[in-house]
Coordinates of C-alpha atoms in Angstrom, one line a residue:
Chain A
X1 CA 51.5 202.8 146.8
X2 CA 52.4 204.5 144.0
X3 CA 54.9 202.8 141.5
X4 CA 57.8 205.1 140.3
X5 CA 58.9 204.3 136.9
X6 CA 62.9 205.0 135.7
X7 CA 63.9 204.7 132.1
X8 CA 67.3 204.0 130.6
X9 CA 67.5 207.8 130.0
X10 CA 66.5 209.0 133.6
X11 CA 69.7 206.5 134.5
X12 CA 71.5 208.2 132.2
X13 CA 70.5 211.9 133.6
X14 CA 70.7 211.5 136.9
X15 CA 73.5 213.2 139.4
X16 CA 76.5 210.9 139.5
X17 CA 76.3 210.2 143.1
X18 CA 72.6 209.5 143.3
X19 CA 73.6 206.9 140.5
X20 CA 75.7 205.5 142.6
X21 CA 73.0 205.3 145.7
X22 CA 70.3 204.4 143.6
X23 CA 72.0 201.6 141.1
X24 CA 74.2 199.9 144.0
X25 CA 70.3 199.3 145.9
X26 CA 69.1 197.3 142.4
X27 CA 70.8 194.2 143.2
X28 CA 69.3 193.1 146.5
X29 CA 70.9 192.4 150.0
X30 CA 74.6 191.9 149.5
X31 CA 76.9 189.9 151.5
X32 CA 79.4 191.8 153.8
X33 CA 82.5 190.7 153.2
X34 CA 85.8 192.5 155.0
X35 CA 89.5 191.0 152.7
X36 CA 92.3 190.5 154.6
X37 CA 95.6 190.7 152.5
X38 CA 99.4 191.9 152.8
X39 CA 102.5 191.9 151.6
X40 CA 103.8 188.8 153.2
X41 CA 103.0 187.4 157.0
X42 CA 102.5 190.5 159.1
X43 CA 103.8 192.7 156.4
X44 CA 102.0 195.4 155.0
X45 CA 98.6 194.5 156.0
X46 CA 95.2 195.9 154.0
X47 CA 91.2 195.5 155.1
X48 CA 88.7 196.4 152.8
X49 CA 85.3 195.8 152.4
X50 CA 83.6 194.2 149.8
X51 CA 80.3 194.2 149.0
X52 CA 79.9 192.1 146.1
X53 CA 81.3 188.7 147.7
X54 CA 79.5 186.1 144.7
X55 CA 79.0 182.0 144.8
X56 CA 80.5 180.5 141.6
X57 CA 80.8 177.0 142.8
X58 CA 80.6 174.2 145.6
X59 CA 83.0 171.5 143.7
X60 CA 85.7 173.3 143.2
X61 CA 84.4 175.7 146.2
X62 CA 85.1 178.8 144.3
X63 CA 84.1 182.4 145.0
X64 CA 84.4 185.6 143.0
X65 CA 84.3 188.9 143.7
X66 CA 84.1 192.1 141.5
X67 CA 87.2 194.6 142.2
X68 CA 87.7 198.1 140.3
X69 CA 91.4 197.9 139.3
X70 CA 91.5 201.8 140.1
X71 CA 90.0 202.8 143.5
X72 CA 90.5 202.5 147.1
X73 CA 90.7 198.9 146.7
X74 CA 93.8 198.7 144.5
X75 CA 96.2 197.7 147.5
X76 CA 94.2 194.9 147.9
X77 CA 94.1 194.0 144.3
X78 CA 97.8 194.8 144.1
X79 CA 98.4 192.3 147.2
X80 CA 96.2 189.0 145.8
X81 CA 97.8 189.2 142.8
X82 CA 101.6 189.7 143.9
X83 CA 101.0 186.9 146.5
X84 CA 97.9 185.3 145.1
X85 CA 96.1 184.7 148.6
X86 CA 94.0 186.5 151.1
X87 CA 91.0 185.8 153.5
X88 CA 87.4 186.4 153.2
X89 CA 85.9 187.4 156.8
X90 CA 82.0 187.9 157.2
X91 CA 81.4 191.1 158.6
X92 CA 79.4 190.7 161.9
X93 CA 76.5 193.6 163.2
X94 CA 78.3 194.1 166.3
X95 CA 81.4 195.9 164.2
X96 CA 79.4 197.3 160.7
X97 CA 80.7 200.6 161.6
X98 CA 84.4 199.5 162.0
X99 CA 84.2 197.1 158.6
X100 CA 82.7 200.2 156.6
X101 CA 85.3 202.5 157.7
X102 CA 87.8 199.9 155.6
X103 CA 86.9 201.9 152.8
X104 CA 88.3 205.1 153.6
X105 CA 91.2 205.9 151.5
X106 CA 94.3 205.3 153.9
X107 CA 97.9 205.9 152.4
X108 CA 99.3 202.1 151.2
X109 CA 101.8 201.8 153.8
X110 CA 99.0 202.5 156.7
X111 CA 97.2 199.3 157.8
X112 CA 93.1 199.4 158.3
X113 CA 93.8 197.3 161.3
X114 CA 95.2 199.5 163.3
X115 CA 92.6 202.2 162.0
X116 CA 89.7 200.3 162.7
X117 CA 90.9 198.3 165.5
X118 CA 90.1 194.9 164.4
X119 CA 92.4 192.1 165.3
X120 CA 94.7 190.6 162.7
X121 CA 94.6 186.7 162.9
X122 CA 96.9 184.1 161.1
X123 CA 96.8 180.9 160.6
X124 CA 100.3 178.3 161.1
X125 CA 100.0 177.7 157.7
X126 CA 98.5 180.7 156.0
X127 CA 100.3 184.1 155.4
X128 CA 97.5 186.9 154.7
X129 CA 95.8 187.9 157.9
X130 CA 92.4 187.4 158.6
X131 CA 90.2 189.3 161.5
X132 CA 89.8 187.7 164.4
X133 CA 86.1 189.7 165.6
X134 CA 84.8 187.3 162.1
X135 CA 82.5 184.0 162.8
X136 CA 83.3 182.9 159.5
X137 CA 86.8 183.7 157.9
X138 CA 87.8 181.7 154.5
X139 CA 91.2 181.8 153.7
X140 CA 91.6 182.0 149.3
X141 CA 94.1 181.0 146.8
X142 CA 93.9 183.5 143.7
X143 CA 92.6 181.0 140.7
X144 CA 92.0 184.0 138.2
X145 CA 91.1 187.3 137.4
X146 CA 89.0 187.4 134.6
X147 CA 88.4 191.1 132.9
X148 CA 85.1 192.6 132.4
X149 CA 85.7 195.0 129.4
X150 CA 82.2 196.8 129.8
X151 CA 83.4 199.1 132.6
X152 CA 86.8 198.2 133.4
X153 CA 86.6 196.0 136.5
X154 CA 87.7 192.4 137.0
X155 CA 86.2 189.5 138.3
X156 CA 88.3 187.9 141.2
X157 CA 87.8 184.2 141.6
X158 CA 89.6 182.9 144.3
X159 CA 89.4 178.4 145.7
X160 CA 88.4 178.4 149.2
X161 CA 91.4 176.5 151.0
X162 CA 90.1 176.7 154.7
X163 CA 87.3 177.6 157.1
X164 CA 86.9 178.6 160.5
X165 CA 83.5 178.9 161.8
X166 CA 81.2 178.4 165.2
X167 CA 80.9 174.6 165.2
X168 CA 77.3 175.5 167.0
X169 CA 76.4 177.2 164.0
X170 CA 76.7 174.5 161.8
X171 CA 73.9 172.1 161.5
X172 CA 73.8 168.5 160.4
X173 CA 73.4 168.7 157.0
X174 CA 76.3 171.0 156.5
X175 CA 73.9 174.9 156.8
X176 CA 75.4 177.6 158.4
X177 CA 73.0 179.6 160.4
X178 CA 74.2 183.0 159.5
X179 CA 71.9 185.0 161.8
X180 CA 73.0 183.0 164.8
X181 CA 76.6 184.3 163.8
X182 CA 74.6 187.7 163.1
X183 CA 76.5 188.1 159.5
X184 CA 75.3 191.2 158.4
X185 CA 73.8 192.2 154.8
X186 CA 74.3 195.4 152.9
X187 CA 72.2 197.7 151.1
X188 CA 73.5 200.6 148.9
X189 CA 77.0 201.7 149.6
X190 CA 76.1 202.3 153.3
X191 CA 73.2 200.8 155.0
X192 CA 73.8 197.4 157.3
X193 CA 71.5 195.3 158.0
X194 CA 70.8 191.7 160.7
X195 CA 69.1 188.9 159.4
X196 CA 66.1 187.0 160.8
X197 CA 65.3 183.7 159.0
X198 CA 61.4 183.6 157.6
X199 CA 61.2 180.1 156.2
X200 CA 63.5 177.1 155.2
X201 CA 62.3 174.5 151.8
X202 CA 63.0 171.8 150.5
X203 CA 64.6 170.8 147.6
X204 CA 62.2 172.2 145.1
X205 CA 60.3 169.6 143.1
X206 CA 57.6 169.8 140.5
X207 CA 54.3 169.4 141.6
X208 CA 51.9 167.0 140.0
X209 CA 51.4 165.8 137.3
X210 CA 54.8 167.0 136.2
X211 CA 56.9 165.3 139.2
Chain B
X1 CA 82.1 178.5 171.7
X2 CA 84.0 175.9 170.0
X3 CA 85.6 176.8 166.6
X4 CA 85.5 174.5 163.7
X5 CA 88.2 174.4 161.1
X6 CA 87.7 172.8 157.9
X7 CA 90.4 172.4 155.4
X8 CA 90.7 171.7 151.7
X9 CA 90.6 168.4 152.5
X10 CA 88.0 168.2 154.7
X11 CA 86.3 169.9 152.1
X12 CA 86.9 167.6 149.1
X13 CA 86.1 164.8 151.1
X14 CA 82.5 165.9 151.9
X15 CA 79.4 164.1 150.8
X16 CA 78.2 166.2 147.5
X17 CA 75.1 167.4 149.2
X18 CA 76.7 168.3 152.1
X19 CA 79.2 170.4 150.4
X20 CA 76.9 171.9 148.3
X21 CA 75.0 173.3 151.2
X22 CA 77.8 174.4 153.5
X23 CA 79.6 175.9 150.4
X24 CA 76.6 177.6 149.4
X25 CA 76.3 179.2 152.7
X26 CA 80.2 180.3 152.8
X27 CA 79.6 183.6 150.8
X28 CA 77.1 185.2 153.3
X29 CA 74.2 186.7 152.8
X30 CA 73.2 186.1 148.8
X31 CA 69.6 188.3 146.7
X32 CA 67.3 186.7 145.7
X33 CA 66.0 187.6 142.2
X34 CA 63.4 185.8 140.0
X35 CA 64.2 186.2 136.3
X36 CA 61.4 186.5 134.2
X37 CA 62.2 185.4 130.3
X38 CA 59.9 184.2 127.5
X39 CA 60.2 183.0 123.7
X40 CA 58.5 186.5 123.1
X41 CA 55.4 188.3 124.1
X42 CA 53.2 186.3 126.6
X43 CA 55.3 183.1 124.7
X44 CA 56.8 179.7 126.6
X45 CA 56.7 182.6 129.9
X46 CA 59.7 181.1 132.5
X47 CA 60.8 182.1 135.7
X48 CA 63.5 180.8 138.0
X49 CA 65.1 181.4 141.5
X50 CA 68.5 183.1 141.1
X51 CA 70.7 184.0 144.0
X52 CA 74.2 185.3 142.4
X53 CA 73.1 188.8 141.2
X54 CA 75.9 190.5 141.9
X55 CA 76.2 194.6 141.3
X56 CA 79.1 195.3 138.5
X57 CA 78.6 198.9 138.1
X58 CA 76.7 201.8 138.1
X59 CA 77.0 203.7 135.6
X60 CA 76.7 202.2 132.8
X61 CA 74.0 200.3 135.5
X62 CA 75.3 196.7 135.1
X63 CA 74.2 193.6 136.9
X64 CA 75.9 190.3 136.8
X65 CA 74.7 186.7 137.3
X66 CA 76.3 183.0 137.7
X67 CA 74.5 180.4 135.6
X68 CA 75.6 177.3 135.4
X69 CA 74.8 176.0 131.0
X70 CA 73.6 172.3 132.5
X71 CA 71.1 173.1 134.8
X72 CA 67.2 173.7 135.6
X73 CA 68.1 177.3 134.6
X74 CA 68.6 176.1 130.9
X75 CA 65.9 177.3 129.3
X76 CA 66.1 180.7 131.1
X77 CA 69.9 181.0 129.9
X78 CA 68.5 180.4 126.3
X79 CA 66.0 182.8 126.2
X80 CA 68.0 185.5 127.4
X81 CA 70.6 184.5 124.6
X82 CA 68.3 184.2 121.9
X83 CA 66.1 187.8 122.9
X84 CA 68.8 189.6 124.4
X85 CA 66.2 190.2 127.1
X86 CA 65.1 189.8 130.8
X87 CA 63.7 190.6 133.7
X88 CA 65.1 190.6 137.3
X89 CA 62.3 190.8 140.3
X90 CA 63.5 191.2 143.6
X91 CA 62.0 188.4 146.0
X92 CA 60.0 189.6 149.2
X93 CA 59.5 187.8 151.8
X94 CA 55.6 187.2 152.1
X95 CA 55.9 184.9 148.8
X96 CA 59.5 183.4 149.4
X97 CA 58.4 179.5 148.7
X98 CA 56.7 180.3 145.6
X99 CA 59.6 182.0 144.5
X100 CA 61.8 178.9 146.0
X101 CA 59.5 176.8 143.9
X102 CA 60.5 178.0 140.8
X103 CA 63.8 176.1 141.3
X104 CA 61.6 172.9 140.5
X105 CA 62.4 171.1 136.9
X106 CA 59.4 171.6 135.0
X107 CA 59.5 170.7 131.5
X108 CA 60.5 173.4 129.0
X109 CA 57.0 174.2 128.1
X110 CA 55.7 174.6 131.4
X111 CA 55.3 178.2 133.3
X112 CA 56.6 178.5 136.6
X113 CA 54.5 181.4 136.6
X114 CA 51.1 179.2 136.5
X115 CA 52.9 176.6 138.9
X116 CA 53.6 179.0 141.6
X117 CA 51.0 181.4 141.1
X118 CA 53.2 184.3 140.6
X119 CA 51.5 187.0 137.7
X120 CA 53.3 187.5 134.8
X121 CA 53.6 191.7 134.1
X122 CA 54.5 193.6 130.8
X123 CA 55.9 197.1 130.2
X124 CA 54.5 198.0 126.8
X125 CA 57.5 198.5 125.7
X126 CA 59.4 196.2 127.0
X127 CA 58.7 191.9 125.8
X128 CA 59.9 189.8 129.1
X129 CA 57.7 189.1 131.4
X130 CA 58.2 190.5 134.9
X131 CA 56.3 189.5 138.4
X132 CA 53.4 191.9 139.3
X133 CA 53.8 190.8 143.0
X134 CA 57.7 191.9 143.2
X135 CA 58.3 195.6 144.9
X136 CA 61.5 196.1 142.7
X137 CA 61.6 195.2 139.3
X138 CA 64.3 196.0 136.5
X139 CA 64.1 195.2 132.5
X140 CA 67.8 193.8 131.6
X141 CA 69.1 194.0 127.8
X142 CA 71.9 191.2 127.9
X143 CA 75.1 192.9 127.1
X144 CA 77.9 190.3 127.3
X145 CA 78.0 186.6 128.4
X146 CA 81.7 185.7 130.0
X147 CA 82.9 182.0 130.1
X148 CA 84.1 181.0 133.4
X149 CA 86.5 177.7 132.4
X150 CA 87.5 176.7 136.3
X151 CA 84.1 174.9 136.3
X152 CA 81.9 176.0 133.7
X153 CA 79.4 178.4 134.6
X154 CA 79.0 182.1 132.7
X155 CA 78.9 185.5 134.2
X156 CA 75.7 187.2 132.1
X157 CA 76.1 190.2 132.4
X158 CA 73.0 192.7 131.7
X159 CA 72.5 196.7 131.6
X160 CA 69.4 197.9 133.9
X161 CA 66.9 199.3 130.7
X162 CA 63.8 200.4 133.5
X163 CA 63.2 200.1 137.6
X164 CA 59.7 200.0 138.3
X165 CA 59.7 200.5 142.5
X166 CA 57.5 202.0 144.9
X167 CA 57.9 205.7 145.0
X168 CA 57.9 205.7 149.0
X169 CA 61.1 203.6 149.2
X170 CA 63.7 205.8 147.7
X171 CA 65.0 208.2 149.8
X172 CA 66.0 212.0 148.8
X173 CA 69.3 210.7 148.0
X174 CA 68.6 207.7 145.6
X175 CA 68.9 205.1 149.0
X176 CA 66.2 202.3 148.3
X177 CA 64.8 201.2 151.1
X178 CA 64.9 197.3 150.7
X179 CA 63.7 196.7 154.1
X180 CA 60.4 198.6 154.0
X181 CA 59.8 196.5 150.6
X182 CA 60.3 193.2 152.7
X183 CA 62.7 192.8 150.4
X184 CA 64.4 188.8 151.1
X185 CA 68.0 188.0 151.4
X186 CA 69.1 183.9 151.0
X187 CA 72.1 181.9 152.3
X188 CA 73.2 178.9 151.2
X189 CA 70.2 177.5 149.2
X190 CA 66.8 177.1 150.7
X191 CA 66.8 179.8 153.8
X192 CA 65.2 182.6 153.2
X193 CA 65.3 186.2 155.7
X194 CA 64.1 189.2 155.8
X195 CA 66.1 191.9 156.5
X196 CA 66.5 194.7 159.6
X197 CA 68.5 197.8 159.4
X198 CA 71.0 198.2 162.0
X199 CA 73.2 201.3 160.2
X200 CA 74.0 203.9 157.8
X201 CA 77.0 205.2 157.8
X202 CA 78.6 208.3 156.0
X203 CA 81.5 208.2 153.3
X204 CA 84.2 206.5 154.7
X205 CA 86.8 209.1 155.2
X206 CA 90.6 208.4 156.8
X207 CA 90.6 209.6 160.4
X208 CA 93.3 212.3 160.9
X209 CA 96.2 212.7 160.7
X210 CA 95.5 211.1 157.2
X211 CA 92.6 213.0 156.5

C-alpha cells in the first residue's frame, strides 16, 4: 500500500466539492438517521436525513445532532423549534435510496412523504410524524440548540421521550441488535452501507497488575 | 414481529446498566476512533476508545467529540486542553478488542498503547501520537471546547491539520473507501461491525415537476 499524506494546505486547495466528499469520509461510519417533523399533527409534514445522529447521554437519554441553519434542512430546523418535537427513525437497507432522496431540495409546502413514499406514522400521544418502514423510531422533545460559532451550525439536543422497536431485537441486557433490524451506516454524503457484527467485549478492565 | 414501546417512564425506571446499554444503542450505528494524546513527544503516551465523533463541517474540516470531564477519558480531555493537540485513528476491524481495551482505567501514567499492543506513530511535524496499525489517521489542533450543561459533558471540537490514508481507498472524486479499509462501526458500547456497501447514490435532486 502506499500511504497518501494531506496537509492543512492541500485541505485548503482542494475543489469545493471534493472537500465535501473527501472531509465528510474522515469521521467514520455514521448513523442513518431520517427526522420526521411538521407543523402540527398531519400538518405540513418534512423528512430529511441526517447523517450526524450523536450520543450525548443515557441519564437524561439525550441525543444531538448537528443542523446547518441555512440549507435544505431549514424546514426541519424551522419545525423543531416552532414546535420543539420530532422523531428520529433509523434508516433501514431495504429503503437507503428512498431515505437519501430526503435531501433533495423540495419547495416547504411539499412533503418528502409523499415524494419518497414512506409512510407517515403517529403516535395517540405524539404530534410529529414518524415513518412507519423504521425498526427503530424515537420520538424527541427539543432541550436546546446550542450554537457552534466556528462555522455557523447548531448543535440540536433533543430528550428521547419514547421508543418503538422489534421486541426480538432486543436482548436481555437491554442491546439492540442493529443488523438484525439491518440499520444502515453512512459513508460520505452518499454511500450506504449493512452491518455485520465482528465481535462483542466486555466491560473493559485493566489487566494485571493494574486491575 | 412484535413491537415494543418504551416510554419516558419506562425509561427512567430502568436499571442504570441497562439503560446505559439500550440508550447507547438508540443512535444507530456510532465510529469508532482511538484518540492518541501525550504530555509531549513520546511523553505520558494515552489512548482511548471514542465513539461520538461526529462530522461538523468541511470546510474549515471540523470534527466534533462528546467527552464526558469525570470519566476514564480524563486524562485524554486534559492533554488535548493543555497541548491543543490530538490524534484521531479510525478503528478496523482485525484489532477491534485492543482498541475496546483502551476503555480500561489504567492509572494516569500508564500507556494504553503498551497495554494493548497498539504502536504509537509520529509525524515529524506533528507531537501526538497516532496508531501505526489504523488505515485512516488525522492530526487535530483543538479549536473550541463547548459546555453542554443538560448533563455535563463538552463538545471538543477540533480542525483536521493532516490525513494520512492509503492512496488506493480514495476514489477520483475524494469518496474514501471505508469499507476496503475494514474500517469498524460500533453500537451501543461493546459491538463492534464491519461494514458492507449496499449504495451510492447521486445528489439528491427534487423529482419533477419540482425539479
Amino acid at each position: 500500500m502506499s500511504e497518501l499524506h494531506i496537509s492543512a494546505a492541500d485541505l485548503a486547495a482542494m475543489d469545493k466539492r471534493y472537500r465535501a466528499t473527501f472531509v465528510n469520509c474522515l469521521s467514520g461510519a455514521k448513523s442513518a438517521c431520517v427526522v420526521g417533523s411538521s407543523q402540527g399533527r398531519r400538518q405540513q409534514e418534512n423528512l430529511a436525513i441526517v447523517t450526524s445522529v450523536v450520543h450525548i447521554g443515557a441519564d437524561p437519554p439525550l441525543l444531538g445532532m448537528i443542523m446547518r441553519p441555512h440549507t435544505v434542512r431549514r424546514d426541519t430546523l424551522e419545525n423543531i423549534q416552532q414546535h420543539g418535537i420530532y422523531t428520529l427513525n433509523q434508516v433501514a437497507t431495504p429503503w437507503v435510496e428512498q431515505a437519501h432522496h430526503t435531501a433533495a431540495r423540495y419547495p416547504a409546502d411539499v412533503s418528502e412523504f409523499a415524494q419518497t413514499g414512506l409512510t407517515p406514522w403517529y403516535a395517540d400521544h405524539f404530534d410529529a410524524p414518524g415513518v412507519a418502514e423504521s425498526p427503530l423510531r424515537l420520538a424527541m422533545q427539543l432541550r436546546e440548540c446550542i450554537p457552534i460559532a466556528l462555522n455557523n451550525t447548531q448543535l440540536v439536543i433533543g430528550q428521547i421521550q419514547d421508543v418503538w422497536v422489534d421486541e426480538a431485537a432486543v436482548n436481555a441486557d437491554g442491546q439492540v441488535d442493529l443488523a438484525a433490524l439491518q440499520i444502515a451506516a453512512v459513508s460520505g454524503l452518499d454511500t450506504y452501507h449493512q452491518l455485520t457484527p465482528v465481535g462483542r467485549f466486555d466491560y473493559a478492565k485493566p489487566k494485571p497488575p493494574y486491575e
